[in-house]
GROMACS .gro file of C-alpha atoms in nm:
model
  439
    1UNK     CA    1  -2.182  -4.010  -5.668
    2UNK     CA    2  -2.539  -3.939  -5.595
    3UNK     CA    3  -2.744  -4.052  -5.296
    4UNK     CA    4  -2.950  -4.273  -5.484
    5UNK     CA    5  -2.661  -4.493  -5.671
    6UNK     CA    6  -2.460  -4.482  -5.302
    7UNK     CA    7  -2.822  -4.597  -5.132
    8UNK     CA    8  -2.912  -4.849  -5.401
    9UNK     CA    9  -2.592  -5.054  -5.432
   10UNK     CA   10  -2.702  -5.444  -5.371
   11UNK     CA   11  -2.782  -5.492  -5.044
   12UNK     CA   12  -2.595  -5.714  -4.850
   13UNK     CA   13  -2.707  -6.037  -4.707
   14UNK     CA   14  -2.842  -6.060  -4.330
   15UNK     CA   15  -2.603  -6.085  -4.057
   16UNK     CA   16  -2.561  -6.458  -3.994
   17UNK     CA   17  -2.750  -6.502  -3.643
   18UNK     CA   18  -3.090  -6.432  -3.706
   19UNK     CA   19  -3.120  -6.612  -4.024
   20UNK     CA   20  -2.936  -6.889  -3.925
   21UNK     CA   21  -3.060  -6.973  -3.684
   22UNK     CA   22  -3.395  -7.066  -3.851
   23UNK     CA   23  -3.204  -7.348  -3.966
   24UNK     CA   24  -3.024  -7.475  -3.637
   25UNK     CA   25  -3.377  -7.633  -3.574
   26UNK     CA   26  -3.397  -7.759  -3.895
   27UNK     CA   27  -3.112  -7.943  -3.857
   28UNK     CA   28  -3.156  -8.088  -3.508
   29UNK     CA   29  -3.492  -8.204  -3.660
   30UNK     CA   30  -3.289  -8.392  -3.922
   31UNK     CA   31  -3.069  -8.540  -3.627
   32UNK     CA   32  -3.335  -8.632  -3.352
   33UNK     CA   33  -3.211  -8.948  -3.215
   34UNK     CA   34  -3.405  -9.227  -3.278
   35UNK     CA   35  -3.702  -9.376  -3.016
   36UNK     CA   36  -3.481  -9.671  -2.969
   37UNK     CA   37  -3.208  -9.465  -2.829
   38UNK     CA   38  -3.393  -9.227  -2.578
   39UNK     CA   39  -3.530  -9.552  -2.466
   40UNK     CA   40  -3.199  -9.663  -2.384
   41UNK     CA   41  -3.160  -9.323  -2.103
   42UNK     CA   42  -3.160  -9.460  -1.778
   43UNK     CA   43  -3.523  -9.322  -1.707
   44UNK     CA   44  -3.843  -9.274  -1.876
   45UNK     CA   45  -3.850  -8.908  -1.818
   46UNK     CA   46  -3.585  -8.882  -1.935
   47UNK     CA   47  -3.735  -8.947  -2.278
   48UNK     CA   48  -3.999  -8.759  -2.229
   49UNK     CA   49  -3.764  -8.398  -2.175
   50UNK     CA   50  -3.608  -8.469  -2.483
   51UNK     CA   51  -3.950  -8.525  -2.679
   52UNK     CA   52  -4.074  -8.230  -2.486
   53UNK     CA   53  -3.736  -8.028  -2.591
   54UNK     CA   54  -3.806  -8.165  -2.946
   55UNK     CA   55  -4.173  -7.993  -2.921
   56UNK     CA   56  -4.052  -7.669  -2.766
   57UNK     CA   57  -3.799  -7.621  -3.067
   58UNK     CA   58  -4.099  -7.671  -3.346
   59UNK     CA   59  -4.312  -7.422  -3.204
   60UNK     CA   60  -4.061  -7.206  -3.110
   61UNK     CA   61  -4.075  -7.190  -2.704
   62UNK     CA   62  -3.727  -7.119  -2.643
   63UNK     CA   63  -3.694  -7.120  -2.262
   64UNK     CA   64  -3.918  -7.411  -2.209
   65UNK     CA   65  -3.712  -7.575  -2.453
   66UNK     CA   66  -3.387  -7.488  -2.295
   67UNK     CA   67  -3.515  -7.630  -1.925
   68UNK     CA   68  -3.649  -7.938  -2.115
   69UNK     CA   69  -3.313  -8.042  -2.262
   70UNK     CA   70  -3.111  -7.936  -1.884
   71UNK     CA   71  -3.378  -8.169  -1.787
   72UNK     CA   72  -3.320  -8.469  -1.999
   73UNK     CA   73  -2.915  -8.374  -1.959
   74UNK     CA   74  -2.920  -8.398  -1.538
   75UNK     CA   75  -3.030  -8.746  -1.571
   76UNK     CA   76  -2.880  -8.772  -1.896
   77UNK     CA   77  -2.522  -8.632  -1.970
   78UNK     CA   78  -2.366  -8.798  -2.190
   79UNK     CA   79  -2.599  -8.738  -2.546
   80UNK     CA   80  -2.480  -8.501  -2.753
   81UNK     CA   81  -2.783  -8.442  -2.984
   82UNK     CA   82  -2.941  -8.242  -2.623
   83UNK     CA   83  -2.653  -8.047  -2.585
   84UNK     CA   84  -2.729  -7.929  -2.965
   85UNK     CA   85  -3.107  -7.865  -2.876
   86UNK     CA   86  -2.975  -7.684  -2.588
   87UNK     CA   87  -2.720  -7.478  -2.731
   88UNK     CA   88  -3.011  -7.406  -2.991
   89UNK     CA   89  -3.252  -7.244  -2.748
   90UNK     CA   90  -2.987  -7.085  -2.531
   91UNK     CA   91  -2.878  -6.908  -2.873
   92UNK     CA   92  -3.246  -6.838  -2.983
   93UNK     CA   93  -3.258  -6.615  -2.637
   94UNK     CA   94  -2.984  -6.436  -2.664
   95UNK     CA   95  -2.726  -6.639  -2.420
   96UNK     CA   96  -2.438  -6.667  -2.708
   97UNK     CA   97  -2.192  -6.770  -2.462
   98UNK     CA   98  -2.391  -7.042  -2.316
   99UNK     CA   99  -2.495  -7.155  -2.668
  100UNK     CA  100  -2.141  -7.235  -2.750
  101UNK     CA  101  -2.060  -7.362  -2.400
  102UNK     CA  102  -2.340  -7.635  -2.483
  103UNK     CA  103  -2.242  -7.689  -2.854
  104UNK     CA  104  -1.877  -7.739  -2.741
  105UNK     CA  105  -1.984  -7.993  -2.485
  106UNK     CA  106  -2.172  -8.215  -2.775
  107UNK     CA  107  -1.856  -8.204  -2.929
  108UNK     CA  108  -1.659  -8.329  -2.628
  109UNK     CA  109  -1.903  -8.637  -2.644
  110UNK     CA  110  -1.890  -8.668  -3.019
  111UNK     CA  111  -1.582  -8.495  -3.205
  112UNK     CA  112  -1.765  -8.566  -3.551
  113UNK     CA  113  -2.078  -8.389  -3.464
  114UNK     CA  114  -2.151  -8.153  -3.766
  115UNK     CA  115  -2.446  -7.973  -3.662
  116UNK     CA  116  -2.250  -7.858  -3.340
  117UNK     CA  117  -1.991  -7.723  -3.550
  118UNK     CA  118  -2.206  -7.558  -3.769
  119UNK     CA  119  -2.380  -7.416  -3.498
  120UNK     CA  120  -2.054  -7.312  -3.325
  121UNK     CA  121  -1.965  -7.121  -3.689
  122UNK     CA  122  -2.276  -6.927  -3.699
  123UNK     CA  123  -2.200  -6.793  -3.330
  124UNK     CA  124  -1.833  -6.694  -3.430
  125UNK     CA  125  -2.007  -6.522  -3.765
  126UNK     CA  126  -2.257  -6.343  -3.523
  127UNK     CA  127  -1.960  -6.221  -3.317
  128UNK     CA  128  -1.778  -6.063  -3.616
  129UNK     CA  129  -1.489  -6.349  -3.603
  130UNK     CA  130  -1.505  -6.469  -3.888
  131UNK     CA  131  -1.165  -6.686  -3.888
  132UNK     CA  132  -1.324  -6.892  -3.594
  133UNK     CA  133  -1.687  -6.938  -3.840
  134UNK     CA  134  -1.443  -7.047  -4.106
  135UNK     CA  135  -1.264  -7.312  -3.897
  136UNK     CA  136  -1.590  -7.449  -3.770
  137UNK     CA  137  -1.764  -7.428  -4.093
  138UNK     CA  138  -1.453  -7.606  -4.257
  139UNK     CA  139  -1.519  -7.880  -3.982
  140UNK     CA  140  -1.898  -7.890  -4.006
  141UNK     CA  141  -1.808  -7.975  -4.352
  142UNK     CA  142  -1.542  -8.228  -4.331
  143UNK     CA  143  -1.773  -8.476  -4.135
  144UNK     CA  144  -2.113  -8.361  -4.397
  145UNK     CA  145  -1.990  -8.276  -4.732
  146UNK     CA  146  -2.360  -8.250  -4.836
  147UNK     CA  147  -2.453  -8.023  -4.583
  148UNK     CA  148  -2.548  -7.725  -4.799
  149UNK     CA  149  -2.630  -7.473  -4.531
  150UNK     CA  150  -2.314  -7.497  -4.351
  151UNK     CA  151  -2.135  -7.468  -4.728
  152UNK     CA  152  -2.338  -7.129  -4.800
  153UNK     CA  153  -2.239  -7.012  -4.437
  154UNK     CA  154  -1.921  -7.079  -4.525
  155UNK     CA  155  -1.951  -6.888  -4.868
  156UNK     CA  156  -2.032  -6.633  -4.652
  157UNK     CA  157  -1.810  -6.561  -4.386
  158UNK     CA  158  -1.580  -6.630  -4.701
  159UNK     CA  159  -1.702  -6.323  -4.886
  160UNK     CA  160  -1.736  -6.100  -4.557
  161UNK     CA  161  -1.383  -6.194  -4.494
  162UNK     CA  162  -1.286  -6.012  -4.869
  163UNK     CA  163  -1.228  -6.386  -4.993
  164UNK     CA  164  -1.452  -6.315  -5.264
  165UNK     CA  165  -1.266  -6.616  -5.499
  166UNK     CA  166  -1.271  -6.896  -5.251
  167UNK     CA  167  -1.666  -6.759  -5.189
  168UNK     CA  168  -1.786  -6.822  -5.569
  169UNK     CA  169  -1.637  -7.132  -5.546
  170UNK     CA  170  -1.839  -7.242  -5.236
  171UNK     CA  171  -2.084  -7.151  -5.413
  172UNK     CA  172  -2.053  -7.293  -5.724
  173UNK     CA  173  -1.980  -7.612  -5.536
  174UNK     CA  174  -2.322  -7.594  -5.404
  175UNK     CA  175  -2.468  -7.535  -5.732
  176UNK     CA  176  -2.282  -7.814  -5.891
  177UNK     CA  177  -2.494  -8.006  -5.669
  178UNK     CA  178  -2.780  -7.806  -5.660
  179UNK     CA  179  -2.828  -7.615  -5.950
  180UNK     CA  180  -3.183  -7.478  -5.805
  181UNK     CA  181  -3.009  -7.328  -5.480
  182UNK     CA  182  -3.225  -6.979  -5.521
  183UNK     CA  183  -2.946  -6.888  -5.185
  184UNK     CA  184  -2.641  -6.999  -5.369
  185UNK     CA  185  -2.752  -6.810  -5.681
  186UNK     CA  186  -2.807  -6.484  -5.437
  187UNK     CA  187  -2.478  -6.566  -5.252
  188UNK     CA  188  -2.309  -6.548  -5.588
  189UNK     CA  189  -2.437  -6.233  -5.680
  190UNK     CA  190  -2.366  -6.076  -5.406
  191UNK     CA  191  -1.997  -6.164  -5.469
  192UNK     CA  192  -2.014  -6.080  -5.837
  193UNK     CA  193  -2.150  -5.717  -5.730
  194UNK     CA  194  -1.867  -5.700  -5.522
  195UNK     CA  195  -1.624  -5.794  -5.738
  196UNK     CA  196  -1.774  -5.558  -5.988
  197UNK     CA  197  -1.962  -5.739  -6.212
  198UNK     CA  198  -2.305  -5.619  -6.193
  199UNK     CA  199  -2.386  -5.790  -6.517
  200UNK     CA  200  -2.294  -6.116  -6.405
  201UNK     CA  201  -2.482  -6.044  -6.041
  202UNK     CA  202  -2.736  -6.008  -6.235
  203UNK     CA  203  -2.806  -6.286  -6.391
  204UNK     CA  204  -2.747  -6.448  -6.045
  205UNK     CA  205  -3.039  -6.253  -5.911
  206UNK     CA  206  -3.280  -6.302  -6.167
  207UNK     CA  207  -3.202  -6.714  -6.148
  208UNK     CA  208  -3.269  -6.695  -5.782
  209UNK     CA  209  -3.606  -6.558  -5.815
  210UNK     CA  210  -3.666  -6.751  -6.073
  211UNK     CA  211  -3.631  -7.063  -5.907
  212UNK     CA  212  -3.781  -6.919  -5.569
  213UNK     CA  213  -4.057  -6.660  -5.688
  214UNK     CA  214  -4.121  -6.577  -5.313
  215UNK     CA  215  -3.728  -6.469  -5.237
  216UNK     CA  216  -3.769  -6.137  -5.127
  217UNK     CA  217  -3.405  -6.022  -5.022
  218UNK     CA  218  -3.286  -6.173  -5.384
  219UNK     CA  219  -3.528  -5.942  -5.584
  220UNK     CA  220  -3.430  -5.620  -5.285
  221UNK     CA  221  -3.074  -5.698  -5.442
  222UNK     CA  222  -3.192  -5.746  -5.816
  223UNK     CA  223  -3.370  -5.377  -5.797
  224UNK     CA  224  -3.061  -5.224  -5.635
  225UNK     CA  225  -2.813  -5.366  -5.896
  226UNK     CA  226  -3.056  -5.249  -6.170
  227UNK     CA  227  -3.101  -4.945  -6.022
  228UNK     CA  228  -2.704  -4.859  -5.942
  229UNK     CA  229  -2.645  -4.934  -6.333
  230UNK     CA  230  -2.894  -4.721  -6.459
  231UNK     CA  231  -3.209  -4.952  -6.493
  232UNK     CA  232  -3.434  -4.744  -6.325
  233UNK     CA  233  -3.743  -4.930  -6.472
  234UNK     CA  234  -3.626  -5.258  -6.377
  235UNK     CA  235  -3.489  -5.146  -6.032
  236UNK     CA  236  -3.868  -5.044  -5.986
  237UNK     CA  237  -4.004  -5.350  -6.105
  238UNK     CA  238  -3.842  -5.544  -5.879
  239UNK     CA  239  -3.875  -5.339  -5.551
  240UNK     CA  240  -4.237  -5.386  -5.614
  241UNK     CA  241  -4.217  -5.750  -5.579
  242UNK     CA  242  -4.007  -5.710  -5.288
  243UNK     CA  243  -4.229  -5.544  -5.110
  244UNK     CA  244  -4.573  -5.700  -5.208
  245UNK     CA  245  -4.384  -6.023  -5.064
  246UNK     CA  246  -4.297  -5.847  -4.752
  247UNK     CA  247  -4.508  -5.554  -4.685
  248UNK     CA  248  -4.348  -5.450  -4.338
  249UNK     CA  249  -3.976  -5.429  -4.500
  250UNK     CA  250  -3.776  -5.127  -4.406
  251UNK     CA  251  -3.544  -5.173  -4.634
  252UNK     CA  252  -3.765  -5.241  -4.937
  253UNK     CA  253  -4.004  -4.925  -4.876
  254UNK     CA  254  -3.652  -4.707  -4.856
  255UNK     CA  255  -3.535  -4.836  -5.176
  256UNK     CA  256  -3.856  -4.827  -5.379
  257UNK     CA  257  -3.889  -4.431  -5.243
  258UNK     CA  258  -3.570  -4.411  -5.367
  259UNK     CA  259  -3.617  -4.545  -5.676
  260UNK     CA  260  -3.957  -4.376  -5.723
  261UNK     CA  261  -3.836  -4.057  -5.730
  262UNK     CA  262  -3.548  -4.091  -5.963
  263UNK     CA  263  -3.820  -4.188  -6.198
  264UNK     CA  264  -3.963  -3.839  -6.110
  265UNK     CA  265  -4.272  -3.946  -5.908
  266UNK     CA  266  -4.210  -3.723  -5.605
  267UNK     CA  267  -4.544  -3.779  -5.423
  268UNK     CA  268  -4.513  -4.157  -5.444
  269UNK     CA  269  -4.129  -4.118  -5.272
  270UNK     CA  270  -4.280  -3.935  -5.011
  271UNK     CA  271  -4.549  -4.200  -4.958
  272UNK     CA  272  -4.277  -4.487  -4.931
  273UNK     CA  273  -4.037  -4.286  -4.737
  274UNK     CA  274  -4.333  -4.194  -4.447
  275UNK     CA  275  -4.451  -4.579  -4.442
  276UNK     CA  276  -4.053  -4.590  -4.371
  277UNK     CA  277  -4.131  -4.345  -4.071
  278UNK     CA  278  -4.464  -4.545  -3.980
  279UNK     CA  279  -4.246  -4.874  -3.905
  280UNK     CA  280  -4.102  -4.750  -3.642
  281UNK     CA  281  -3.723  -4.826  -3.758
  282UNK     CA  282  -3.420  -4.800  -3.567
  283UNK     CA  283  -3.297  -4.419  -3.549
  284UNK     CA  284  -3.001  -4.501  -3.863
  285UNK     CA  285  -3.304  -4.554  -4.085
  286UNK     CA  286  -3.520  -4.277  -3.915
  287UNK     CA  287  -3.258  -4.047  -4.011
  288UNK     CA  288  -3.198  -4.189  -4.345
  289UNK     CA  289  -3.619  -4.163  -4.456
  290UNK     CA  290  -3.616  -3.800  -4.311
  291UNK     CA  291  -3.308  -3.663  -4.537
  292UNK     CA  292  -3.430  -3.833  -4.802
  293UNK     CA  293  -3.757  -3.676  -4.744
  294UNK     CA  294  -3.584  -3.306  -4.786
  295UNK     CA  295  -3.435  -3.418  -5.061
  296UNK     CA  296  -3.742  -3.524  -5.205
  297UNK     CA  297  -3.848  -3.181  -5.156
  298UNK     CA  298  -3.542  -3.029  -5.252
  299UNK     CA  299  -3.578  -3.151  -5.626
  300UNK     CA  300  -3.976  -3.051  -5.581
  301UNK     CA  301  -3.866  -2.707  -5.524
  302UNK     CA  302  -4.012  -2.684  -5.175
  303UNK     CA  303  -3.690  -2.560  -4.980
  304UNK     CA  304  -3.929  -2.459  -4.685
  305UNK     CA  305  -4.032  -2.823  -4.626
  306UNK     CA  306  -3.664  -2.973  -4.741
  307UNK     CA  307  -3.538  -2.744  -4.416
  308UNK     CA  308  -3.829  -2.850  -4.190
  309UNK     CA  309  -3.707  -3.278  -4.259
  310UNK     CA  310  -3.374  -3.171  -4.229
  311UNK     CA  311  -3.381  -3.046  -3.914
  312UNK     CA  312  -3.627  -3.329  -3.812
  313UNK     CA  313  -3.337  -3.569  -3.934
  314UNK     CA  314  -3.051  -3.393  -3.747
  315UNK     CA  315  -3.296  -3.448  -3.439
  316UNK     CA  316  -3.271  -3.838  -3.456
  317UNK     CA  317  -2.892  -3.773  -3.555
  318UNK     CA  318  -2.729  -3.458  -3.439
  319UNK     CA  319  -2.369  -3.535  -3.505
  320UNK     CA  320  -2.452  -3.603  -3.885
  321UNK     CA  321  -2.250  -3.419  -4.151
  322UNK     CA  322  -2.404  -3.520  -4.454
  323UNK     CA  323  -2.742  -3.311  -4.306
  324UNK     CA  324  -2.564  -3.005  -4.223
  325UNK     CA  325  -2.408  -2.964  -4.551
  326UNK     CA  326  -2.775  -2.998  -4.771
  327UNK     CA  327  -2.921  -2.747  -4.448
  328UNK     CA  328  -2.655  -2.503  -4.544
  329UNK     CA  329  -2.690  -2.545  -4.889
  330UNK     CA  330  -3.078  -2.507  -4.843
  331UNK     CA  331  -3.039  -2.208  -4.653
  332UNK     CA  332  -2.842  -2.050  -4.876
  333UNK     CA  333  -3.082  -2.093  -5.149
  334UNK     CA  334  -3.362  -1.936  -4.938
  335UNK     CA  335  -3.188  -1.653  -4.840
  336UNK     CA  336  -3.082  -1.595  -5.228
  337UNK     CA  337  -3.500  -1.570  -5.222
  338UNK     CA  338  -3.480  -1.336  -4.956
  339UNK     CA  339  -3.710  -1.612  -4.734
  340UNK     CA  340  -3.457  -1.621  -4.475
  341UNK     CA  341  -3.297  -1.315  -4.240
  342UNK     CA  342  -2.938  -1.166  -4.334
  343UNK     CA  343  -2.708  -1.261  -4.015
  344UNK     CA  344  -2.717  -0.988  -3.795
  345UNK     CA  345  -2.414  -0.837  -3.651
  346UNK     CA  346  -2.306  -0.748  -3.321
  347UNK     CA  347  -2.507  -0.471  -3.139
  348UNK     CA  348  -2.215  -0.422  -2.913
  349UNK     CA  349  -1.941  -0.156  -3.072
  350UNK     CA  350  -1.586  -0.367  -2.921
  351UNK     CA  351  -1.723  -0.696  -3.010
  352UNK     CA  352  -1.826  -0.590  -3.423
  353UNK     CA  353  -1.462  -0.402  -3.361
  354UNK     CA  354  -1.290  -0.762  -3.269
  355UNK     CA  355  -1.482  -0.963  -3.516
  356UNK     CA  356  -1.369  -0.721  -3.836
  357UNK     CA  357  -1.007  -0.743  -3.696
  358UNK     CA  358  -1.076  -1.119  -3.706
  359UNK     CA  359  -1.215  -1.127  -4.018
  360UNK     CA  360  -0.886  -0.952  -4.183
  361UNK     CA  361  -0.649  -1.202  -3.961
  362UNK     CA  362  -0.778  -1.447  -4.153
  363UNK     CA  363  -0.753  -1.308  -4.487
  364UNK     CA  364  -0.384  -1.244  -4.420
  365UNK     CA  365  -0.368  -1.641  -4.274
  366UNK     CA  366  -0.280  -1.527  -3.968
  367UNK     CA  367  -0.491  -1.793  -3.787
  368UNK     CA  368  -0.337  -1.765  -3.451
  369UNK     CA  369  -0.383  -1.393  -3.416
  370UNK     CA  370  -0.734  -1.392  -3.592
  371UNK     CA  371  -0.868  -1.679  -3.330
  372UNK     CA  372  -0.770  -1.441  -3.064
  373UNK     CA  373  -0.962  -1.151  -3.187
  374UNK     CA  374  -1.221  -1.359  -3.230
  375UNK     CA  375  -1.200  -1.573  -2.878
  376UNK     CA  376  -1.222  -1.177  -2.751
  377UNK     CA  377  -1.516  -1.046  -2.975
  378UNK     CA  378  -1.721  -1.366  -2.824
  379UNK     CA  379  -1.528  -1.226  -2.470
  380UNK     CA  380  -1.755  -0.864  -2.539
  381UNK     CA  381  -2.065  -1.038  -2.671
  382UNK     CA  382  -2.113  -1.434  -2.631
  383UNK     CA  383  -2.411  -1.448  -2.820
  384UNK     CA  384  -2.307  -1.331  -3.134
  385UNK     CA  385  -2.333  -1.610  -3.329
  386UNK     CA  386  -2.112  -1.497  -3.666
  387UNK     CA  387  -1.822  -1.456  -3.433
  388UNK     CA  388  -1.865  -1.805  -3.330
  389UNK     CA  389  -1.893  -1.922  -3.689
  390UNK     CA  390  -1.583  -1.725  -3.788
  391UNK     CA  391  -1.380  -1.878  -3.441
  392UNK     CA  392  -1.535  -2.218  -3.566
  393UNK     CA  393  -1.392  -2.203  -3.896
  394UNK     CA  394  -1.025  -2.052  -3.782
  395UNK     CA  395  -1.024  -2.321  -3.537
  396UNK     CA  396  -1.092  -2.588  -3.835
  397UNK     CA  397  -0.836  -2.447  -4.041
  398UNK     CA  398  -0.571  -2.500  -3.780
  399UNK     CA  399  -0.655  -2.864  -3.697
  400UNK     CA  400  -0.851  -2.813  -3.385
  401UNK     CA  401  -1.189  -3.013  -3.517
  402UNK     CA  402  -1.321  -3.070  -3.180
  403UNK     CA  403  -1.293  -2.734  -3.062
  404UNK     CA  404  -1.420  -2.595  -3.415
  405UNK     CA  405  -1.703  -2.779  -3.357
  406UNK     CA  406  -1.810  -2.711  -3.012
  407UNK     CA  407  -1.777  -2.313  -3.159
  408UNK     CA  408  -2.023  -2.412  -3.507
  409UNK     CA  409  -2.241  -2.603  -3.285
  410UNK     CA  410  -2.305  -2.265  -3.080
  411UNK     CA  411  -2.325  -2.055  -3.375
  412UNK     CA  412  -2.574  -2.321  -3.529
  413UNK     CA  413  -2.764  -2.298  -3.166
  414UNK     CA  414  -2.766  -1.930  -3.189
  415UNK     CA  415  -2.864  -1.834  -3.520
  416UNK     CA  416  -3.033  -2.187  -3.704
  417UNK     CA  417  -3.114  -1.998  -4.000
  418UNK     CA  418  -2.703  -1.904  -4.051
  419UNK     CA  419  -2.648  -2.160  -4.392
  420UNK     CA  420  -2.249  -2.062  -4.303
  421UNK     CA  421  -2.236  -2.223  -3.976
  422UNK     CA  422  -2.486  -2.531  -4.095
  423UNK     CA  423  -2.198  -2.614  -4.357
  424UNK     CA  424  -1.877  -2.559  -4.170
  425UNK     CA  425  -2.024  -2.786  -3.936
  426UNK     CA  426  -2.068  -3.033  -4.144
  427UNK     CA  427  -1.722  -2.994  -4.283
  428UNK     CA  428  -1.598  -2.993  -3.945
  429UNK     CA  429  -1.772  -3.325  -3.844
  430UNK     CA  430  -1.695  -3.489  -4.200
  431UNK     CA  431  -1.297  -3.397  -4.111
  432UNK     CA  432  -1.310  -3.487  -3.763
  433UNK     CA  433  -1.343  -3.838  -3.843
  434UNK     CA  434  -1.745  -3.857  -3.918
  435UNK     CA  435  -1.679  -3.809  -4.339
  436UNK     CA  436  -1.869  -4.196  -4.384
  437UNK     CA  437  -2.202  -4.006  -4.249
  438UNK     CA  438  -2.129  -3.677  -4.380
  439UNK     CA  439  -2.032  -3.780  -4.735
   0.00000   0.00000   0.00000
């Protein structure tokens, strides 16, 4: 499949934590105990943490927040609703484990407090257990049927889990409700997409932004649908609107370069891909806008610059198949131009001698005897970088990836320009257990 249908499949919605979390304050604000009640606390300060607490949520002061809410609990202990602001901030700063040690003693206090299993489920969803966000999700939900958040974080960890059934029902549950959920629409076709119907995703999409014209991640996954079935138009369109709603996206600029130059528009991938480069993404995505840069010029004809991103790409990620195979390939086609030097061979008489014996080893599939000739041709010349290749490749053939790449790496290290050792290295890595980057 090509690289733009794999890279423009619907993208998948954010890991649970950091959007989530925008609404763990949302719902404490729904559950702030009345003034009556904090004026029951056996001290006026006492009130005043918790307001304080309160304040530090809204504006987003984590820490002072956090020593607000121990405040109000030392003289306080036994109201739940603090240990949910608590467990709030301590999540909001990273402390997961202290989070659910403070959500877990709200529930001690009050075994039908919702938001602290809701909270609880978005921690278990964070750390990749997903039949622990279930349970508390399932519980959030048994004591607030109408809590729609905790249902599509439960549609969620539903769909991550492969439930894809039982997560278009939570979702259409929602919508029964709330036919104008723009997230339940997305939700859904995300799980359409995966269930492979991108027609029916579709229409999921294009309700979402219809009802929220500002939801940037459901047009991101309208334009890759459209896109991975061929609408290259409408893939475009909507990219555009992703990123004129958020103009620092990663993920939107990557798409719309993609996109862009499947339409043919070269120069205007290249522009997306380096305002890729100029946000400063995480090396995955560095490596990602680079090779997709040298493919750009790859299909411009510019094999000179395609090598020059490549090699900038296996920088940022040197263990990457996928980018020695298009080097190799690259190469290849330069030195069909005659741009790029013949490998030379051996200057030294026993090591050419070895190598040749090598060489017909092989062709006879004598592996064993053919590594040794070779192991002894590097023996009489260690820099000869085709005998490397050649030891590289026997090695692969018998099984021994690890040591067939430690031989293509030096070949690669001796002679970059060799397009033979840039693809069996890539094979190498791709069979050595590395084939979902090399592929």
């Amino acid at each position: 499949m090509p690289d733009t249908n794999r890279s423009l499949r619907a993208a998948p919605q954010p890991k649970f934590l950091p959007a989530a979390l925008r609404c763990l304050a949302v719902l404490l604000m729904c559950c702030i105990i009345s003034p009556a009640l904090v004026a029951q606390t056996s001290a006026s300060t006492a009130a005043d943490h918790y307001k304080r607490g309160v304040a530090y949520l809204k504006s987003q002061d984590w820490e002072k927040a956090a020593s607000e809410f121990q405040a109000f609990l030392r003289v306080q202990p036994k109201m739940p609703r603090a240990y949910d602001g608590l467990g709030i901030a301590l999540a909001r700063m990273g402390k997961g484990k202290d989070a659910k040690d403070a959500f877990e003693s709200a529930l001690r206090l009050d075994p039908s407090d919702a938001e602290a299993y809701y909270n609880l489920g978005l921690l278990d969803a964070d750390a990749q257990d997903l039949k622990g966000a279930r349970e508390n999700l399932e519980k959030a939900l048994k004591f607030q049927p109408e809590n729609e958040k905790a249902r599509l974080a439960l549609a969620l960890a539903l769909q991550e889990m492969g439930d894809l059934k039982e997560s278009a029902r939570q979702y259409e549950l929602i919508l029964s409700r709330n036919p104008k959920s723009a997230e339940a629409h997305n939700g859904l076709g995300n799980v359409c997409v995966l269930d492979n119907r991108a027609t029916d995703g579709i229409a999921e999409y294009r309700k979402a932004v219809e009802f929220d014209p500002k939801y940037f991640r459901a047009y991101n996954n309208l334009g890759s649908t459209l896109a991975s079935t061929g609408d290259i138009q409408g893939g475009y369109d909507a990219f555009k609107k992703a990123v004129a709603l958020r103009p620092e996206s990663i993920e939107a600029h990557l798409n719309l370069g993609l996109v862009t130059r499947a339409m043919g528009q070269n120069d205007a991938a290249l522009a997306e891909f380096e305002r890729v480069l100029s946000l400063h993404p995480p090396d995955p995505v560095a490596y990602r806008a680079y090779y997709e840069m040298a493919q750009t010029y790859r299909q411009a004809g510019d094999l000179e610059k395609a090598v020059q991103f490549l090699l900038k790409s296996l920088e940022v990620k040197p263990e990457t198949g996928q980018a020695y195979y298009t080097l190799g390939s690259t190469l290849k086609q330069l030195a069909s131009s005659q741009r790029v030097s013949r490998p030379k061979p051996s200057s030294n008489s026993k090591a050419a001698e070895l190598y040749n014996e090598g060489a017909q080893r092989l062709v006879t599939s004598d592996l064993e005897g053919a590594t040794d000739s070779l192991k002894a041709s590097i023996a009489a010349d260690p820099g000869f970088a085709q005998a490397h290749n050649l030891l590289g490749f026997a090695l692969g053939q018998q099984g021994k990836l690890q040591e067939a790449i430690v031989e293509l790496n030096r070949a690669v290290e001796l002679d970059p320009d060799s397009s033979d050792a840039h693809y069996n290295l890539g094979v190498a890595l791709a069979y050595a257990g590395q084939r979902s980057e090399s592929i």
